[in-house]
Tab-separated table of C-alpha atoms in Angstrom:
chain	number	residue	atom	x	y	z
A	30	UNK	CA	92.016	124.885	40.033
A	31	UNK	CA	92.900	128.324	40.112
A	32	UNK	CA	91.488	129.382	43.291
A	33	UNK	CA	93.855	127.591	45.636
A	34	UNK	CA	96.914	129.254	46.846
A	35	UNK	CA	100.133	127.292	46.941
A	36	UNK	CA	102.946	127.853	49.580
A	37	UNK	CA	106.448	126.588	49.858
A	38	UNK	CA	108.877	126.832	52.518
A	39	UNK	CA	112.514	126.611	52.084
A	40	UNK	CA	115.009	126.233	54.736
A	41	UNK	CA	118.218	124.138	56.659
A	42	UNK	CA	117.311	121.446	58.460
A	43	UNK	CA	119.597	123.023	61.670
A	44	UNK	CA	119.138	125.248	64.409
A	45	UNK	CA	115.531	127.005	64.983
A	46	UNK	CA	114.273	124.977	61.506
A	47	UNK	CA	115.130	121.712	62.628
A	48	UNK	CA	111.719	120.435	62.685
A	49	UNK	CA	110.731	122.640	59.050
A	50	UNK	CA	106.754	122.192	59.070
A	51	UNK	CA	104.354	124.146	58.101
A	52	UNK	CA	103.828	125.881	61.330
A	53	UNK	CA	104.495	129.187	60.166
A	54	UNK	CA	101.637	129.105	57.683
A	55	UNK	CA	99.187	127.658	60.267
A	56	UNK	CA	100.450	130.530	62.622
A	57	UNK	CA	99.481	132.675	60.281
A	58	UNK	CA	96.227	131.552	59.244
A	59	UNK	CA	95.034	131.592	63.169
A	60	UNK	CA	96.243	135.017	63.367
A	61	UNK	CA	93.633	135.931	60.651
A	62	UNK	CA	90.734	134.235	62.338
A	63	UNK	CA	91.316	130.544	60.983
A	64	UNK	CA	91.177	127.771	63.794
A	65	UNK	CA	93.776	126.362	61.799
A	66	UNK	CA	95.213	122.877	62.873
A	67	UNK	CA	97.945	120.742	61.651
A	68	UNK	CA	96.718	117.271	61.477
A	69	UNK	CA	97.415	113.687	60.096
A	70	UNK	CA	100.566	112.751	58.022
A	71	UNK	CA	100.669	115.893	55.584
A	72	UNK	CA	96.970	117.773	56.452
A	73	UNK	CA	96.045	121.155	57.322
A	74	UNK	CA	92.016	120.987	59.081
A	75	UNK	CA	89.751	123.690	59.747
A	76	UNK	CA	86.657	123.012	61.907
A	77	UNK	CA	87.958	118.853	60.844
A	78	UNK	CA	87.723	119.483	57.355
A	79	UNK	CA	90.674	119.303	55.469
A	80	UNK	CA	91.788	122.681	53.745
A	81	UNK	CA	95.308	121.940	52.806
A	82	UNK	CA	97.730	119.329	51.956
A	83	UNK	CA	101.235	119.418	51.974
A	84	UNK	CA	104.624	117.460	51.235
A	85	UNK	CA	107.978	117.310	52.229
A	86	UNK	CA	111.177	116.583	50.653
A	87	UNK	CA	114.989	116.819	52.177
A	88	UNK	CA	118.017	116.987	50.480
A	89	UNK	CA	121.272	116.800	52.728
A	90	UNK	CA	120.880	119.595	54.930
A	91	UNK	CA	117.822	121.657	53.037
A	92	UNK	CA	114.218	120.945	53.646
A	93	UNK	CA	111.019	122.694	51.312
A	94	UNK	CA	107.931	122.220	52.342
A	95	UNK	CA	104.866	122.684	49.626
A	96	UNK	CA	101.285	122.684	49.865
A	97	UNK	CA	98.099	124.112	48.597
A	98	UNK	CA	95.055	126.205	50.121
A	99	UNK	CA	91.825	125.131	49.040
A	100	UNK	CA	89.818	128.364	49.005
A	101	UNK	CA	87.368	128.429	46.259
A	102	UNK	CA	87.946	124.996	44.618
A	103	UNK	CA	85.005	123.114	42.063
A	104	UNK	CA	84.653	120.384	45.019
A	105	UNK	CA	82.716	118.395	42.300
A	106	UNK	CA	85.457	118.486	40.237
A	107	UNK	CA	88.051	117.659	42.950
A	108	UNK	CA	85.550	114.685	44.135
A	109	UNK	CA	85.603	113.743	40.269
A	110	UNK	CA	89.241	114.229	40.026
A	111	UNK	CA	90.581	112.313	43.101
A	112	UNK	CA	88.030	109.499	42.700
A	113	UNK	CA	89.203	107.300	45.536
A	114	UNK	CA	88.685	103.416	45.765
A	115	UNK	CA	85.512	102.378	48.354
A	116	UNK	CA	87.794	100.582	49.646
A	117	UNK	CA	89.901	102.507	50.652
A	118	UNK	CA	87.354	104.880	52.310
A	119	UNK	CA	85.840	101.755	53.941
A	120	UNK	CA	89.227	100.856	55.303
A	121	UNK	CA	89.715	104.537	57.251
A	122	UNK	CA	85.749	104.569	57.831
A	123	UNK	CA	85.203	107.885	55.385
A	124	UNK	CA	82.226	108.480	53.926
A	125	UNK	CA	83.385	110.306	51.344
A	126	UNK	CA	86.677	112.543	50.156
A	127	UNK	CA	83.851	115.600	49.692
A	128	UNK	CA	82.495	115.468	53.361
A	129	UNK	CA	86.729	115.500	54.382
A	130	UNK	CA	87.173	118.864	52.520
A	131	UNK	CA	86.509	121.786	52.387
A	132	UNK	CA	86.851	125.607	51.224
A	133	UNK	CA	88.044	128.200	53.197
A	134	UNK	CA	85.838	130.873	51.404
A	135	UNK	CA	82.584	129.397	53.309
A	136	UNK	CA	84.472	130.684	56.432
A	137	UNK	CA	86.271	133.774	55.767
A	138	UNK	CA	83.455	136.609	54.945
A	139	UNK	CA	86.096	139.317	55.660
A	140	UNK	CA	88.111	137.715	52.566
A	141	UNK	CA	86.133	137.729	49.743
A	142	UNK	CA	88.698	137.031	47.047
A	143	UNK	CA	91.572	134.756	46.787
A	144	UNK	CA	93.562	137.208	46.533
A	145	UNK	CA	92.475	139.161	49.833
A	146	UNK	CA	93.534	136.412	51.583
A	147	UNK	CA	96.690	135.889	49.803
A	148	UNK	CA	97.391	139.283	50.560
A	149	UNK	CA	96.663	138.841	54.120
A	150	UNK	CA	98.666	135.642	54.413
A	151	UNK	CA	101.919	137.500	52.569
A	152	UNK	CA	101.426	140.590	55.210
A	153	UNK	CA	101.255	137.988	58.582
A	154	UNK	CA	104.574	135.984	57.337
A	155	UNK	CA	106.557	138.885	56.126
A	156	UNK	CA	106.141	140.806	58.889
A	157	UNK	CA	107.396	137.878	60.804
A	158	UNK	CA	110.716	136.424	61.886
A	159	UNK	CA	109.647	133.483	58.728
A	160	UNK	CA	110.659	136.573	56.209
A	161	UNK	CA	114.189	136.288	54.915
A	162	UNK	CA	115.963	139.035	53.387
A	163	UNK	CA	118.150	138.509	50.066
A	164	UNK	CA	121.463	139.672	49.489
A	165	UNK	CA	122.016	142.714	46.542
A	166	UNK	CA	122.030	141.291	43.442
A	167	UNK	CA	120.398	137.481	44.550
A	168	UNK	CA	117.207	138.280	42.698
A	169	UNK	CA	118.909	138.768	39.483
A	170	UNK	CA	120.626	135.406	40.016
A	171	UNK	CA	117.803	133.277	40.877
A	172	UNK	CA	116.024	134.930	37.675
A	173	UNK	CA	118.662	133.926	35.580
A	174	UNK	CA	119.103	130.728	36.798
A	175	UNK	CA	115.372	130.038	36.226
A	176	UNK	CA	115.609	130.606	32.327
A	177	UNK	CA	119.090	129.409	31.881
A	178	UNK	CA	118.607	126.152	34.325
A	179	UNK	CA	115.396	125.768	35.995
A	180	UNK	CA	112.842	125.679	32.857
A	181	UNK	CA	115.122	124.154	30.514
A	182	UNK	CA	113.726	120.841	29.246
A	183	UNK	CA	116.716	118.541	30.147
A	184	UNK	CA	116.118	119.853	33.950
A	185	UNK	CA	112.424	119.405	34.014
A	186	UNK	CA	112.599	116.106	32.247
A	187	UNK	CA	116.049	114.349	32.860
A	188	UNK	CA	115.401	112.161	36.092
A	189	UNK	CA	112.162	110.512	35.016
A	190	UNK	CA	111.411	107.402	37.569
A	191	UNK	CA	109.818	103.860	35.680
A	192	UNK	CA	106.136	104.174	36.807
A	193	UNK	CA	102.975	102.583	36.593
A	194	UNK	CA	99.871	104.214	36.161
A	195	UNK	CA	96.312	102.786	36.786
A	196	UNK	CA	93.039	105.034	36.178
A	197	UNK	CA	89.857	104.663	34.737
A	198	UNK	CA	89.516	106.373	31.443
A	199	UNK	CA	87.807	109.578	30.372
């Protein structure tokens, strides 16, 4: 869905980012108004409705964190989408996924546009100690190494895991 607004956070896994969550995001959705909360295993909740998950993966001493902002998403289409067992939602005592979710643009009348917000969200964490400067010449590098590495097919499809997949069909 095109209006959500994903986020990643990169980082070492020492010192101040020991812990690397998504705090600084949080932080700086409260700063624009947002009762933000970090809640759960991977959630983000605002007002107890879930606007955001997220993931984490480590490598040695790295850590990214990546998520996505629900601000304007087809909640139909996400209900449709996700289509969780009854079961399962009997087992946690949910009603529903659609009364756990929830868009941020119901909330937020001084954003009126995804990318107001973004734009918002980009000003709170640069101006912030979460900003990180690059060295002369790094952008160049990490645009070459995207075309010449990074969207190659052998790198997006090389370490493909044996998987089963269940679904019911369209």
């Amino acid at each position: 869905d095109l209006q959500n607004l994903n986020y990643t956070f990169i980082g070492p896994l020492t010192g101040a980012n020991a812990g690397l969550t998504p705090e600084p995001f949080v932080n700086a959705l409260r700063k624009l108004g947002i009762p933000a909360e970090l809640t759960g295993r991977n959630d983000i909740f605002v007002d107890g409705r879930k606007v955001s998950g997220y993931a984490k993966r480590i490598w040695k001493d790295r850590a990214m964190i990546h998520g996505t902002l629900m601000y304007d998403v087809d909640i139909d289409t996400l209900t449709e989408v996700l289509s969780t067992p009854e079961s399962k939602l009997s087992r946690k005592g949910v009603a529903s996924v659609r009364s756990r979710v929830t868009n941020l643009k119901d909330t937020l009348p001084q954003f009126p546009t995804l990318d107001a917000l973004q734009a918002a969200l980009h000003s709170e964490l640069a101006g912030s100690d979460y900003g990180l400067e690059l060295p002369a010449g790094a952008l160049d590098e990490i645009r070459s190494l995207a075309e010449t590495k990074f969207s190659t097919r052998e790198w997006l499809y090389r370490q493909v895991s044996k998987a089963t997949v269940h679904g019911d069909e369209m």
